[in-house]
Tab-separated table of C-alpha atoms in Angstrom:
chain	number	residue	atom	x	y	z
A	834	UNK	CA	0.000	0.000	0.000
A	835	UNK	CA	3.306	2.317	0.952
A	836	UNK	CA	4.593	1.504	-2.721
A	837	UNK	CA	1.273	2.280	-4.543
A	838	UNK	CA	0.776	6.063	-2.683
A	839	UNK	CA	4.800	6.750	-3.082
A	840	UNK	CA	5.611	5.458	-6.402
A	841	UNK	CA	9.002	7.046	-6.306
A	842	UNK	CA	9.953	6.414	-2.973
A	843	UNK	CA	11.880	3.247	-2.854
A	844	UNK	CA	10.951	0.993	0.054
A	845	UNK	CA	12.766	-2.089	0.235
A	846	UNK	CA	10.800	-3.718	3.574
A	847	UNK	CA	9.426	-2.140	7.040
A	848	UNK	CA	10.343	-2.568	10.832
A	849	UNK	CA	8.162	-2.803	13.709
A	850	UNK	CA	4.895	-3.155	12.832
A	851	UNK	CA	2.413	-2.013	15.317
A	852	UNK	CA	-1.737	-2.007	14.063
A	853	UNK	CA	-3.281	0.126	16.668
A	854	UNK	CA	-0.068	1.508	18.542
A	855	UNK	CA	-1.254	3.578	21.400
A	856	UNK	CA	0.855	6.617	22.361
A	857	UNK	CA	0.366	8.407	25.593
A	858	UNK	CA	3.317	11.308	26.090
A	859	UNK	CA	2.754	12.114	29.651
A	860	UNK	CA	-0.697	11.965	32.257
A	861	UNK	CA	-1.735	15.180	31.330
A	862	UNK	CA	-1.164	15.024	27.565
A	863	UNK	CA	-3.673	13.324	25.106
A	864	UNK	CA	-2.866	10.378	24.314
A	865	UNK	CA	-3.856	8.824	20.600
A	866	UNK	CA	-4.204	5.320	18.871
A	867	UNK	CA	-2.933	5.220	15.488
A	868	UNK	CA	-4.483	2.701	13.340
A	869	UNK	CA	-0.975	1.488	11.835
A	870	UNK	CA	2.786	2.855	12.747
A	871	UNK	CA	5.878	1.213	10.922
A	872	UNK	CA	9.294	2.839	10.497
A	873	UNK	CA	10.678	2.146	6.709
A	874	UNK	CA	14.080	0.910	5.968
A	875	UNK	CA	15.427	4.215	5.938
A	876	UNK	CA	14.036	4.993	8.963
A	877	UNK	CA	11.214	6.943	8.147
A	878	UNK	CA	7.382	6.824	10.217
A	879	UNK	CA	4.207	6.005	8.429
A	880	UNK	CA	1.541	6.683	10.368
A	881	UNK	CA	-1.569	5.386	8.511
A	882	UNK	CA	-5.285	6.151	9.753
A	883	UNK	CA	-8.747	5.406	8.002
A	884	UNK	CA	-11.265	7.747	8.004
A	885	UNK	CA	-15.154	6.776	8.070
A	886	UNK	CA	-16.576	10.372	8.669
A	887	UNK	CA	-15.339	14.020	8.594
A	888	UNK	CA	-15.351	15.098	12.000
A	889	UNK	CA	-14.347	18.529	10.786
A	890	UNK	CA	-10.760	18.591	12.832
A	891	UNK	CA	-8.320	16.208	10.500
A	892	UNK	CA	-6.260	19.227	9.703
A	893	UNK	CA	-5.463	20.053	13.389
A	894	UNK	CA	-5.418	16.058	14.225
A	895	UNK	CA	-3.012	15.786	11.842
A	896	UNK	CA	-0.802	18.416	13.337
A	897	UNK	CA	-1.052	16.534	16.778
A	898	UNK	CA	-0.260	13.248	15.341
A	899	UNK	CA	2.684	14.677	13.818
A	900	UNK	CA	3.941	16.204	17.172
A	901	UNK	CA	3.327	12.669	18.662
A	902	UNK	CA	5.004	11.034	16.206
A	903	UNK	CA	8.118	12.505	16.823
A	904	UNK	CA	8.035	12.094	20.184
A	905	UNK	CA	8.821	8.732	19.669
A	906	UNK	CA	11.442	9.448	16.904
A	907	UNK	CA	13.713	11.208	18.905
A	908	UNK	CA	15.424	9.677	21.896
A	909	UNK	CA	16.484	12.272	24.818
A	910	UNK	CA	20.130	13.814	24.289
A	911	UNK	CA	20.042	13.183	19.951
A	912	UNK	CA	20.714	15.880	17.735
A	913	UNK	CA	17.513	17.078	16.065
A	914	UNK	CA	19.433	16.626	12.546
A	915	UNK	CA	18.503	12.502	13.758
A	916	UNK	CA	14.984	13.004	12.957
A	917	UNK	CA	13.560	10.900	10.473
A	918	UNK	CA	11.140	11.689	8.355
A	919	UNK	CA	7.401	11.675	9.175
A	920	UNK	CA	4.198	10.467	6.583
A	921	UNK	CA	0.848	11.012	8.204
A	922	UNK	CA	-1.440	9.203	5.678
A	923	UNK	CA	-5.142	9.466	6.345
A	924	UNK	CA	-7.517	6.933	3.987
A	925	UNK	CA	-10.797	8.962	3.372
A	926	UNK	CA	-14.143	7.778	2.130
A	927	UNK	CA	-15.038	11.477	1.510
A	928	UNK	CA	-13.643	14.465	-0.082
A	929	UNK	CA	-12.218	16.659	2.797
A	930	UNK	CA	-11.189	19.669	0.595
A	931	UNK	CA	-13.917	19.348	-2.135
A	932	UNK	CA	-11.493	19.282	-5.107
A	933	UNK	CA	-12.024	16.236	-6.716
A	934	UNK	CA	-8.467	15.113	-5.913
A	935	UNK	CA	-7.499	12.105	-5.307
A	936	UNK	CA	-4.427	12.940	-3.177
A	937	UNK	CA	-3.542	16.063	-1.159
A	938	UNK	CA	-0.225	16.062	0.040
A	939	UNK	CA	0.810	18.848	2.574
A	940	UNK	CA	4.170	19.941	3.282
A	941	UNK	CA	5.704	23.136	4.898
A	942	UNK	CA	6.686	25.736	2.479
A	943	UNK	CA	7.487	29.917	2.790
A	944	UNK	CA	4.555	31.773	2.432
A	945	UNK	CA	6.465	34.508	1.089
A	946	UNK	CA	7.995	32.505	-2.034
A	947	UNK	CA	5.859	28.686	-2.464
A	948	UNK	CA	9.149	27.329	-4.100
A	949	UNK	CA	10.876	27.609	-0.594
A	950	UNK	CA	9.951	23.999	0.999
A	951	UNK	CA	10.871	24.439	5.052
A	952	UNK	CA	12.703	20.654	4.286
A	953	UNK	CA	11.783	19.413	7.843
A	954	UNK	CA	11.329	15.519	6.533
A	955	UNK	CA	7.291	16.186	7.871
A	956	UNK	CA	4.702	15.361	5.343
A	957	UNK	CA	0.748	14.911	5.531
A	958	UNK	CA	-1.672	12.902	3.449
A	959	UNK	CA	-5.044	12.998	2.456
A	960	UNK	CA	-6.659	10.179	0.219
A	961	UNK	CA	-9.844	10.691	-1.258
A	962	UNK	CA	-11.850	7.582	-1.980
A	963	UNK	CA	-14.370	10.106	-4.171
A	964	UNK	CA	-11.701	11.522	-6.003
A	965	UNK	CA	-12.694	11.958	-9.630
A	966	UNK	CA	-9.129	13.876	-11.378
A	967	UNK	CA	-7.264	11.799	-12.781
A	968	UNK	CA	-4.559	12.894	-10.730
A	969	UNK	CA	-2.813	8.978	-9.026
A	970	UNK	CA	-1.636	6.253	-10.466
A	971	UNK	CA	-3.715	3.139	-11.321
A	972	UNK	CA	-2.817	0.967	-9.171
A	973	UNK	CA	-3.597	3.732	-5.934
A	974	UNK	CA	-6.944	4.356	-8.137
A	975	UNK	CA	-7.772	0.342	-7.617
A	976	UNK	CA	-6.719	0.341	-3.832
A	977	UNK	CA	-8.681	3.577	-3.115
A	978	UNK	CA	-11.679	2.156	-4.963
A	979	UNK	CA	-11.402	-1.031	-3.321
A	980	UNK	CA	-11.923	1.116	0.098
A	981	UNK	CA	-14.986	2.870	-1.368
A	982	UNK	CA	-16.791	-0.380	-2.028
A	983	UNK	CA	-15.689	-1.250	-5.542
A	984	UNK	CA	-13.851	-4.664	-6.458
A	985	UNK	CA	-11.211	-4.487	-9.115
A	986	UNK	CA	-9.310	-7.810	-10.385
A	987	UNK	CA	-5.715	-6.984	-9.335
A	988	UNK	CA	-3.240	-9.384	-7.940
A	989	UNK	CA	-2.899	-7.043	-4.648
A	990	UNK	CA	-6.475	-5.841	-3.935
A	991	UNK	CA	-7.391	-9.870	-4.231
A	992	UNK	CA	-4.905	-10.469	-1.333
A	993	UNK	CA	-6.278	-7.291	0.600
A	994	UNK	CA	-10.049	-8.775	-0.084
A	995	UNK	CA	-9.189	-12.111	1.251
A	996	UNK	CA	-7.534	-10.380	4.207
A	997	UNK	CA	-10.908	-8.593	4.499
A	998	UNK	CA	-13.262	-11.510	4.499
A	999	UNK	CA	-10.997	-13.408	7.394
A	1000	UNK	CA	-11.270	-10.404	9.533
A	1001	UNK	CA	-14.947	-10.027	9.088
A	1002	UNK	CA	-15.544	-13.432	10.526
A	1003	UNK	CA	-13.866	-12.506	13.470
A	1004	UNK	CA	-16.636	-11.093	15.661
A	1005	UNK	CA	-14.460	-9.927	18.524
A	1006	UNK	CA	-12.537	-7.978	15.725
A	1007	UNK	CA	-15.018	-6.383	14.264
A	1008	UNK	CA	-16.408	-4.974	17.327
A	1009	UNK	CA	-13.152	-3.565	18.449
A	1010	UNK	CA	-12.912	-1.882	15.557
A	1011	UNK	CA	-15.978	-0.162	14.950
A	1012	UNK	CA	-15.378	0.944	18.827
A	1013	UNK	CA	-12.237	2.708	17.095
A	1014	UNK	CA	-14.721	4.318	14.220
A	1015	UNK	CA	-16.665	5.342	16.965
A	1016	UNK	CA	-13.526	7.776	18.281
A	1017	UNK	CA	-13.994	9.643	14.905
A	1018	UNK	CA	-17.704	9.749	14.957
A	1019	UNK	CA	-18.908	11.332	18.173
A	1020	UNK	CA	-17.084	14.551	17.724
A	1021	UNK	CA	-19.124	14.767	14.216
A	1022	UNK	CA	-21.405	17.986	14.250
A	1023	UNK	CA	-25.020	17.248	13.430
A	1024	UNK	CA	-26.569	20.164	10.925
A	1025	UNK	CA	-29.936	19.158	11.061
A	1026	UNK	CA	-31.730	19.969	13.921
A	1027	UNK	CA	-34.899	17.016	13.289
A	1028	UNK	CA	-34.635	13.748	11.825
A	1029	UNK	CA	-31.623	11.276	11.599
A	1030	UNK	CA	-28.876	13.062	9.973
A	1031	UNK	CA	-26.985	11.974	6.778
A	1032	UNK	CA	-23.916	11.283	8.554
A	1033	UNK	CA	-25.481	9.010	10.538
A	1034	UNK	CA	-27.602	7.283	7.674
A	1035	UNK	CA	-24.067	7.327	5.462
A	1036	UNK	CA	-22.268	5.290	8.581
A	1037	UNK	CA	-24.804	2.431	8.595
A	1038	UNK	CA	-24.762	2.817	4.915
A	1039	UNK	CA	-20.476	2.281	4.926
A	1040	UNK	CA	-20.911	-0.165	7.766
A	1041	UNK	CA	-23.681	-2.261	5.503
A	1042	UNK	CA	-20.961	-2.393	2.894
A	1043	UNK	CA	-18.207	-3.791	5.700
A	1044	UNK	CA	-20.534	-6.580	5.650
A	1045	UNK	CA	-21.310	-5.719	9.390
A	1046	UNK	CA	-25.051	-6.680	10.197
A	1047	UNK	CA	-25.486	-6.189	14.161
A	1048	UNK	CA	-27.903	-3.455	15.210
A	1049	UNK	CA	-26.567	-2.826	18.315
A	1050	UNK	CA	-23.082	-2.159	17.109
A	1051	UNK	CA	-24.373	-0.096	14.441
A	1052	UNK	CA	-26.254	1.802	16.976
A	1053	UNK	CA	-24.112	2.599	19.501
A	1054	UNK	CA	-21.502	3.916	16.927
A	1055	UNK	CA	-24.423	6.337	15.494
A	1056	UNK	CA	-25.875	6.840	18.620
A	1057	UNK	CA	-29.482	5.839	17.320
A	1058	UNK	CA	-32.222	3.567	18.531
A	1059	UNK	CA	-31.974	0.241	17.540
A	1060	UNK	CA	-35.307	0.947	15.306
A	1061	UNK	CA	-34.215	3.497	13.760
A	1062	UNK	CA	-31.285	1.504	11.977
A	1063	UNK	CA	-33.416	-1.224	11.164
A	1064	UNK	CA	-35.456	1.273	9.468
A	1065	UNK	CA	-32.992	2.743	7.803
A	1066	UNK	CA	-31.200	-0.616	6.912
A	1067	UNK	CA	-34.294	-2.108	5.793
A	1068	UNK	CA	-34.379	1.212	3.478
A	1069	UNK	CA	-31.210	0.556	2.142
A	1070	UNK	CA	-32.706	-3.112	1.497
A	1071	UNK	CA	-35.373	-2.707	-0.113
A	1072	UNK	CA	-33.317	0.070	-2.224
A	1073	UNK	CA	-30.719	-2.818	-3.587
């Protein structure tokens, strides 16, 4: 997955994988738990995170992850020129800037003259499931489609898919982590003052897709009555 967003980066293997590494600085410091962190060959962080909803604070999440992150890259008494480089990748299944992209990669640059890049070895990453440009390369376009839902014949999204249909038949797994969706979904601001609320009706809607079919899950991550997403599931139903 590395390889297909950095197509010119050369990664020859990663170290320490850790799915769901929790990081807690200090007691009065927020802690966070990343949904992947591996260090590449050349020493570099990937912090990888997927991304149900918009909770309307990635940009600033981002930022803290970052700070985090480096935390952990830099042992006490080493020269800041030691730092390795940081990639905070979140997956979306939604368009955070509205600009059809694909990809938006962010990186520090002078204000004053854009062709000035700060060169602090930080980077952050937004994929865009909805992306319409053609603005990636094909192989990202078949992962990122593969996250929205869509099945593509490809030698590595048919090893992701199998991975996918193991995990789902591990109940204790899924339920752990739709308890981590639920961490990006109750800071989501509801717009609509009656009525359900399209976030909430486009959760069960992704969760339906996840092949995840228990109504109490699915209604304590929306925060709805257990009627109300059988009505709505039995809308989506009846709509297929």
């Amino acid at each position: 997955m590395l390889q297909r967003i950095f197509p010119d980066l050369e990664i020859d293997h990663i170290e320490y994988p850790e799915p769901q590494k929790s990081i807690n600085p200090d007691l009065d410091a927020k802690g966070i738990r990343l949904d992947i962190y591996v260090r590449g060959s050349d020493g570099a962080a990937y912090v990888v995170e997927m991304q149900m909803a918009d909770t309307s604070e990635l940009p600033k999440r981002s930022r803290y992850y970052q700070s985090i992150t480096d935390l952990q890259l830099l042992d006490k008494g080493i020269h800041y020129k030691k730092l390795s480089p940081v990639y905070t990748i979140f997956i979306c299944l939604f368009d955070l800037y509205g600009q059809g992209r694909h990809i938006y990669t962010f990186k520090h640059t002078c204000q004053e003259d854009k062709q000035i890049l700060m060169d602090d070895g930080a980077s952050t990453i937004f994929l865009n499931a909805e992306g319409t440009m053609d603005d990636i390369s094909v192989e990202l376009k078949l992962f990122l489609d593969y996250v929205a839902g869509k099945k593509a014949e490809d030698p590595y999204i048919d090893k992701l898919d199998e991975a996918v249909k193991k995990a789902k038949l591990n109940r204790k797994w899924r339920r752990e982590y739709m308890t981590l969706y639920m961490r990006d979904l109750e800071n989501i601001e509801q717009g609509i003052e009656q009525g359900i609320g399209q976030e909430k009706i486009e959760t069960i809607r992704r969760m339906l897709k996840m092949g995840i079919s228990d109504l109490d899950m699915m209604a304590q991550a929306t925060d709805l009555s257990v009627d109300e997403v059988t009505a709505i599931r039995d809308k989506e139903y009846a709509g297929s």
